[in-house]
XYZ file of C-alpha atoms in Angstrom:
463
model
C -30.299 15.374 -29.240
C -32.839 18.208 -29.467
C -36.117 17.467 -31.226
C -36.753 19.241 -34.535
C -39.939 19.939 -36.458
C -41.090 20.636 -40.000
C -44.187 20.934 -42.143
C -43.176 18.043 -44.427
C -41.029 15.029 -43.704
C -40.069 12.734 -46.598
C -38.888 9.216 -45.754
C -36.724 7.937 -48.584
C -34.413 9.914 -50.870
C -35.026 7.967 -54.062
C -36.371 9.613 -57.236
C -39.843 10.134 -55.780
C -38.632 11.281 -52.383
C -36.009 13.767 -53.457
C -38.249 15.273 -56.159
C -41.014 15.697 -53.589
C -38.645 17.354 -51.111
C -37.113 19.729 -53.653
C -40.459 20.805 -55.086
C -41.979 21.318 -51.643
C -39.032 23.444 -50.510
C -39.213 25.479 -53.719
C -42.851 26.200 -52.861
C -41.920 27.493 -49.413
C -42.658 24.353 -47.385
C -40.271 23.660 -44.472
C -39.006 20.222 -45.528
C -36.807 17.485 -44.065
C -35.771 14.352 -45.963
C -34.558 11.188 -44.234
C -32.733 8.257 -45.776
C -30.829 5.345 -44.293
C -27.819 5.957 -46.544
C -25.897 9.217 -47.044
C -26.061 9.236 -50.845
C -29.446 10.273 -52.277
C -30.977 8.783 -55.398
C -32.245 5.495 -54.010
C -32.145 2.283 -56.016
C -32.449 4.011 -59.382
C -29.375 6.209 -59.236
C -27.175 3.986 -57.073
C -27.867 0.346 -57.912
C -30.584 0.265 -60.563
C -31.594 2.314 -63.610
C -28.435 4.340 -64.102
C -25.734 1.715 -63.435
C -27.596 -0.894 -65.491
C -27.798 1.450 -68.481
C -24.093 2.185 -68.112
C -23.336 -1.550 -68.241
C -25.652 -2.002 -71.219
C -23.843 0.785 -73.097
C -20.430 -0.737 -72.333
C -21.674 -4.140 -73.517
C -23.044 -2.631 -76.735
C -19.715 -0.937 -77.439
C -17.830 -4.175 -76.767
C -20.184 -6.187 -78.989
C -19.825 -3.670 -81.820
C -16.050 -3.856 -81.554
C -16.162 -7.654 -81.506
C -18.245 -7.740 -84.683
C -15.621 -5.620 -86.418
C -12.768 -7.916 -85.471
C -13.356 -9.706 -88.758
C -14.796 -6.759 -90.651
C -18.425 -5.711 -91.038
C -20.830 -4.444 -93.682
C -19.705 -0.860 -93.108
C -16.206 -1.744 -94.239
C -14.787 -1.188 -90.758
C -12.388 -3.691 -89.255
C -10.464 -3.723 -85.974
C -8.577 -6.083 -83.732
C -10.194 -8.415 -81.227
C -11.445 -6.331 -78.286
C -10.813 -6.982 -74.625
C -12.650 -5.629 -71.620
C -11.417 -4.719 -68.174
C -14.723 -4.981 -66.307
C -13.216 -3.518 -63.145
C -12.343 -0.362 -65.082
C -15.842 -0.322 -66.592
C -17.268 -0.439 -63.074
C -15.082 2.481 -62.047
C -16.465 4.490 -64.968
C -19.992 3.526 -63.917
C -19.247 4.548 -60.323
C -18.053 7.960 -61.488
C -21.386 8.540 -63.228
C -23.268 7.594 -60.070
C -21.088 9.874 -57.936
C -21.716 12.790 -60.279
C -25.483 12.261 -60.349
C -25.938 11.668 -56.608
C -23.687 14.637 -55.909
C -25.914 16.697 -58.177
C -29.014 15.627 -56.238
C -27.309 16.542 -52.968
C -26.566 19.979 -54.385
C -30.156 20.444 -55.529
C -31.511 19.505 -52.105
C -29.140 21.959 -50.448
C -29.964 24.733 -52.911
C -33.693 24.252 -52.301
C -33.163 24.465 -48.538
C -34.101 20.886 -47.689
C -32.663 19.637 -44.401
C -31.195 16.127 -44.614
C -31.055 13.560 -41.820
C -29.227 10.267 -42.378
C -30.237 7.050 -40.676
C -33.073 4.496 -40.468
C -36.431 6.187 -39.766
C -39.227 4.773 -37.663
C -42.687 6.103 -36.822
C -43.639 6.630 -33.201
C -47.009 7.867 -34.392
C -48.447 9.606 -37.446
C -46.718 12.889 -36.621
C -43.530 11.780 -34.868
C -40.560 9.952 -36.389
C -37.282 8.935 -34.814
C -34.096 8.518 -36.817
C -31.088 6.530 -35.627
C -28.240 8.772 -36.723
C -24.514 8.249 -36.128
C -24.666 10.719 -33.240
C -27.845 9.514 -31.562
C -31.612 9.358 -31.981
C -33.095 12.365 -33.743
C -36.792 12.920 -33.076
C -38.722 14.801 -35.765
C -42.216 16.237 -35.391
C -44.055 16.949 -38.619
C -47.427 18.064 -39.934
C -47.205 15.881 -43.053
C -45.272 12.742 -43.984
C -44.451 11.202 -47.360
C -43.527 7.501 -47.336
C -41.185 6.859 -50.260
C -39.405 3.732 -49.056
C -39.201 2.056 -52.469
C -38.723 -1.637 -53.131
C -36.153 -4.420 -52.901
C -35.401 -7.566 -54.953
C -37.771 -10.470 -54.348
C -36.103 -13.654 -53.123
C -36.842 -17.253 -54.046
C -37.134 -19.726 -51.179
C -35.271 -22.291 -53.262
C -32.448 -19.862 -54.086
C -31.729 -17.587 -51.111
C -29.356 -14.740 -51.846
C -25.724 -15.323 -51.026
C -22.640 -16.890 -52.583
C -23.204 -17.544 -56.294
C -26.872 -16.470 -56.021
C -26.945 -12.737 -56.631
C -29.348 -9.839 -57.098
C -29.079 -7.133 -59.727
C -27.103 -5.110 -57.157
C -24.276 -7.651 -57.041
C -24.451 -8.202 -60.805
C -23.819 -4.486 -61.333
C -20.761 -4.674 -59.095
C -18.984 -7.657 -60.712
C -15.387 -6.956 -61.676
C -15.039 -10.024 -63.898
C -17.374 -11.423 -66.535
C -18.729 -14.781 -65.286
C -18.030 -17.719 -67.578
C -21.634 -18.895 -67.139
C -24.661 -17.009 -65.873
C -28.151 -18.334 -65.173
C -30.819 -15.634 -65.084
C -33.935 -16.609 -63.144
C -36.780 -14.527 -64.534
C -37.303 -13.388 -68.114
C -38.629 -9.948 -67.251
C -37.017 -6.648 -68.147
C -34.365 -6.648 -65.394
C -33.192 -10.161 -66.121
C -33.113 -9.701 -69.884
C -31.380 -6.323 -69.754
C -28.556 -7.658 -67.585
C -28.491 -11.085 -69.204
C -28.141 -9.548 -72.664
C -25.351 -7.265 -71.478
C -23.320 -10.108 -69.977
C -23.907 -12.265 -73.057
C -22.402 -9.505 -75.204
C -19.441 -9.352 -72.828
C -18.764 -13.058 -73.345
C -20.711 -14.928 -70.655
C -22.655 -18.054 -71.541
C -26.141 -17.018 -70.472
C -29.234 -19.119 -69.823
C -32.573 -17.478 -69.039
C -35.122 -19.487 -67.041
C -38.679 -18.144 -67.159
C -41.687 -19.706 -65.396
C -44.182 -18.286 -67.904
C -44.770 -19.591 -71.416
C -42.575 -16.855 -72.921
C -40.201 -14.073 -71.935
C -41.483 -10.567 -71.152
C -45.042 -11.849 -70.628
C -46.229 -8.339 -69.708
C -45.784 -7.312 -73.367
C -47.652 -8.697 -76.361
C -45.899 -11.312 -78.461
C -45.400 -9.031 -81.475
C -43.196 -6.751 -79.365
C -41.129 -9.554 -77.875
C -40.385 -11.561 -81.024
C -37.504 -9.307 -82.168
C -35.992 -9.580 -78.676
C -36.267 -13.369 -78.771
C -34.540 -13.479 -82.161
C -31.716 -11.243 -80.940
C -31.171 -13.369 -77.842
C -30.783 -16.409 -80.089
C -28.275 -14.546 -82.268
C -26.277 -13.699 -79.137
C -26.209 -17.339 -78.079
C -28.501 -16.850 -75.082
C -30.442 -19.984 -74.247
C -34.027 -19.250 -73.210
C -35.937 -21.917 -71.276
C -39.594 -21.093 -70.645
C -42.336 -22.819 -68.643
C -39.549 -23.823 -66.275
C -38.761 -23.233 -62.594
C -35.444 -23.144 -60.750
C -35.363 -25.704 -57.936
C -32.001 -24.912 -56.380
C -28.271 -25.405 -56.491
C -27.267 -29.053 -56.522
C -23.514 -28.755 -56.631
C -20.678 -26.397 -57.408
C -21.725 -24.358 -60.402
C -24.818 -26.459 -61.167
C -28.432 -25.270 -61.110
C -31.366 -27.687 -60.924
C -34.387 -26.748 -63.048
C -37.772 -28.355 -63.669
C -39.498 -27.893 -67.023
C -41.853 -29.618 -69.447
C -39.278 -32.355 -70.056
C -38.624 -32.960 -66.376
C -35.729 -32.022 -64.150
C -32.272 -31.225 -65.463
C -29.123 -29.328 -64.559
C -27.361 -26.409 -66.166
C -23.949 -24.928 -65.509
C -24.076 -21.606 -63.705
C -21.078 -19.924 -62.129
C -23.435 -17.146 -61.075
C -27.198 -17.269 -60.607
C -28.925 -13.919 -61.066
C -32.407 -13.916 -59.515
C -34.720 -11.320 -61.076
C -38.235 -12.482 -60.249
C -39.568 -9.062 -59.369
C -39.362 -6.510 -56.587
C -41.294 -6.221 -53.342
C -42.345 -2.954 -51.708
C -40.504 -1.984 -48.533
C -43.475 -1.785 -46.167
C -41.728 -3.107 -43.064
C -38.942 -1.795 -40.891
C -40.161 1.793 -40.527
C -43.002 1.382 -38.039
C -45.988 0.708 -40.263
C -47.618 -1.125 -37.368
C -47.788 2.177 -35.472
C -50.046 3.654 -38.146
C -53.634 2.984 -39.206
C -52.760 2.363 -42.840
C -54.732 0.257 -45.291
C -53.094 -2.189 -47.660
C -53.815 -3.015 -51.287
C -52.251 -6.453 -51.392
C -48.564 -5.935 -50.576
C -48.776 -2.190 -51.283
C -49.903 0.858 -49.326
C -53.364 1.955 -50.424
C -53.588 5.575 -51.530
C -56.321 7.831 -52.925
C -56.261 10.239 -55.865
C -54.135 12.622 -53.784
C -51.578 9.899 -52.934
C -52.851 10.085 -49.345
C -53.043 6.934 -47.233
C -55.891 6.093 -44.869
C -54.348 8.569 -42.393
C -54.800 12.275 -42.972
C -51.480 13.987 -43.676
C -49.655 10.701 -44.384
C -48.883 10.261 -48.069
C -47.140 7.499 -50.014
C -45.489 7.537 -53.432
C -43.469 5.300 -55.726
C -42.881 1.553 -55.597
C -44.442 1.190 -52.153
C -47.821 2.129 -53.701
C -47.862 -0.476 -56.486
C -47.441 -0.864 -60.205
C -46.018 0.400 -62.377
C -42.904 0.436 -60.191
C -41.052 3.032 -62.238
C -38.822 5.918 -61.179
C -40.604 8.452 -63.383
C -43.974 7.499 -61.865
C -42.533 8.100 -58.400
C -41.123 11.461 -59.501
C -44.465 12.586 -60.897
C -46.272 11.485 -57.726
C -43.701 13.289 -55.597
C -44.297 16.530 -57.479
C -48.068 16.201 -57.040
C -47.836 15.576 -53.282
C -45.443 18.495 -52.778
C -47.914 20.827 -54.459
C -50.802 19.465 -52.372
C -48.895 20.055 -49.127
C -48.074 23.561 -50.379
C -51.790 24.248 -50.721
C -52.357 23.716 -54.418
C -55.357 21.751 -55.674
C -53.866 18.723 -57.382
C -54.583 15.046 -57.807
C -52.783 12.034 -59.229
C -54.473 11.146 -62.517
C -51.654 10.464 -64.978
C -52.965 8.422 -67.901
C -49.790 8.127 -69.929
C -46.891 6.584 -68.020
C -44.332 5.133 -70.451
C -42.660 1.806 -69.776
C -39.298 1.144 -71.400
C -37.470 -2.172 -71.603
C -33.797 -1.593 -72.467
C -33.308 -4.958 -74.130
C -31.808 -5.410 -77.588
C -33.881 -4.174 -79.335
C -35.633 -1.804 -76.933
C -39.371 -1.891 -76.195
C -41.583 1.100 -75.376
C -45.247 1.038 -74.416
C -47.590 3.881 -73.460
C -51.323 3.626 -72.822
C -53.430 0.628 -73.755
C -52.036 -2.553 -75.272
C -53.908 -4.219 -78.155
C -55.555 -6.693 -75.754
C -56.560 -3.937 -73.343
C -57.942 -1.858 -76.202
C -60.019 -4.785 -77.438
C -61.280 -5.464 -73.915
C -62.612 -1.905 -73.733
C -65.417 -3.004 -76.048
C -64.798 -0.248 -78.578
C -63.885 -0.716 -82.201
C -60.182 0.023 -82.645
C -58.079 1.341 -85.519
C -54.468 0.154 -85.659
C -51.572 1.538 -87.648
C -48.147 -0.121 -87.901
C -44.992 1.144 -89.565
C -41.971 -1.116 -89.961
C -38.558 0.355 -89.175
C -37.230 -1.525 -92.205
C -38.868 1.259 -94.244
C -37.423 4.076 -92.114
C -34.385 5.775 -93.609
C -32.784 6.715 -90.294
C -33.156 3.189 -88.950
C -31.510 1.775 -92.050
C -28.538 4.154 -91.785
C -28.116 3.062 -88.151
C -28.253 -0.640 -89.055
C -31.358 -0.742 -86.862
C -34.153 -1.710 -89.212
C -35.632 -4.486 -87.058
C -38.874 -3.541 -85.325
C -41.893 -1.299 -85.730
C -44.034 1.496 -84.278
C -47.722 0.791 -83.638
C -50.556 3.215 -82.864
C -53.968 2.242 -81.470
C -56.946 4.599 -81.595
C -60.708 4.600 -81.223
C -62.405 3.955 -84.551
C -65.195 6.469 -83.945
C -63.255 9.623 -83.052
C -59.632 8.537 -83.687
C -58.523 9.352 -80.116
C -55.116 7.753 -79.561
C -55.344 5.058 -76.862
C -51.922 3.443 -76.974
C -48.571 3.493 -78.738
C -45.957 0.727 -78.765
C -42.590 0.293 -80.427
C -39.740 -2.165 -80.596
C -36.387 -1.314 -82.135
C -32.957 0.131 -81.546
C -33.124 3.524 -79.858
C -36.918 3.650 -79.581
C -36.659 4.535 -75.885
C -35.993 8.108 -77.035
C -39.447 8.161 -78.655
C -41.202 7.540 -75.323
C -41.685 11.251 -74.600
C -43.432 11.827 -77.932
C -45.630 8.778 -77.341
C -46.573 9.970 -73.854
C -47.222 13.512 -75.011
C -49.651 12.294 -77.667
C -51.727 10.487 -75.053
C -51.387 13.164 -72.362
C -52.617 15.844 -74.791
C -55.420 13.525 -75.964
C -54.226 13.652 -79.541
C -56.173 12.120 -82.381
C -54.665 10.263 -85.295
C -55.075 13.381 -87.438
C -53.031 15.424 -84.931
C -50.104 13.019 -85.059
C -50.314 12.578 -88.837
C -50.414 16.351 -89.441
C -47.458 17.120 -87.157
C -44.323 17.742 -89.217
C -41.677 15.208 -88.180
C -38.010 15.839 -88.970
C -36.446 13.712 -91.683
C -34.545 11.466 -91.388
C -35.435 10.413 -87.837
C -36.945 7.419 -86.086
C -39.779 9.718 -85.025
C -41.146 9.656 -88.562
C -42.284 6.102 -87.836
C -44.859 7.477 -85.379
C -46.287 9.792 -88.015
C -46.328 7.003 -90.586
C -48.105 4.630 -88.162
C -50.797 7.263 -87.550
C -51.251 7.754 -91.296
C -51.459 3.990 -91.739
C -54.248 3.841 -89.142
C -56.102 6.493 -91.147
C -55.636 4.517 -94.355
C -53.312 7.204 -95.709
C -49.940 5.461 -95.541
C -47.217 7.060 -97.665
C -44.076 4.974 -97.233
C -45.536 1.607 -96.279
C-alpha cells in the first residue's frame, strides 16, 4: 500500500478528534483522521453520553406512566405500563446511527480523509495503520492524540459474565431483576437511577462516605432523597470484594462483610486514559500521572505532537475535548491560540440533575477572598412548580469586593439546560450586577439565576 502524507493527522474520531479534524480542514489544513472503528463519535456518541441519555429519557417516561397507573396530582390516570427494553434499545441505536452518520457527512464535506484501523507510531512523524487491506503508512507534520479513555476495572471484579461496564449496561435487552452498582459517581448513579425506574432492584456501593463526593453535600442531598423514594439502596464507606456465588456479591463495610443479591454487577469506578497500544514508547512524551502532559497550546513534550480530551486529564468531558480540538486545529492552521478555558460546565444527569461551573463553595473559600453567596430555591420558581419540579436550587458565588462571579451551581429537574447561561456568565467575567440586570424570560427556570444574583446583592425579590 502506497504511503500517504498530510499536514495534520488526528488519532481518534471521538468528539475532540472529529471536531479538530473538521475545523482544521475548514481552515485549509490537509487533514487525515484515523480511528480503530468505522463509526466516528467515539465513546460519547456510540456507547456513552448519547445512549445513556436516551435510556434515562425512556426510564423517565416509564416512571411517569407508572405513577399515573393509579392517578396523580394532575388528574391524569392510565393503565399499568410495560416496557420492551429491546425495542427501546433499537430506538437508541437509531439515534446513534443518525448522529454518527451526520459526523461522517461533516468530515466528508470538510474534506477530511478517513483511515480505519488501529494506529501506531513509528516515530513522531510517521504512523502506521492496520487497515482491512493492509498496513497504511502515513507521514505527517503534526499529530493530535485523541485516544480517549476506557472503563476502569476492579481487580476483585474483572469484567465478564454478570460483571459489566456501562457499555454492556446500555446494550441490555431485558431489565435485570437486581443490579449492584459499584461506584456512586455520576455514571453509576445515572444508569442505576434509570434501571431503578424501569423496575430493577438497585443497590449502590460507594467507597467514599457519601455518593457524588466530587460535589458539595448541599447539591447531592436532593439526589439522595430521590434515590430513597425510588427504592434504591445506597451503601457508603463500603467496598466490593467479589462474587461469592450465583447472583451474590460480597461487600465489606463499617458493619463487616455481607452479601447482596445482584443478577448484574455494574462497575463504574472511573475511567482510565488510553495511553497504551498506539506506540507511546516510541515518543519522548512526558506524563502527568496517568495522563499525557500538555502545555497551554495542548502540545506534548514533542514539538508538533498535540494531545486533547480524556487522555490529557480531568475534567474528562466531551465538550472539553471539543473545545481543545478546536484550539489545536487553529494553532496548526497558523492562528495564535492557547487553551485557557476557565468555565467548563459539569453536568450530572441524575434525578434531579446537577450542574456546576467555576469554583465550588470550598474552592472559593480556599482562595482566601471574602465571598458573597446567593441562593434561590426552585420551590419559589413558577416554572418549576408548573413542571412539578420544585425540588432544588440555584446558587451563585462571587467575590465580595468587586462582585465578580466565581462559580454557579444548581440542582433540580432540567437544570442541565441552564449550563450554557452559567458558563457564559463566567466566560464573560460577569459581575452580580450584570446577571441581576439581565432581563430573564418569565416563567422560566432561568429566572432562578437572576434571583440568586439579586439575593447575593441583598436585593432578593421573590425569596
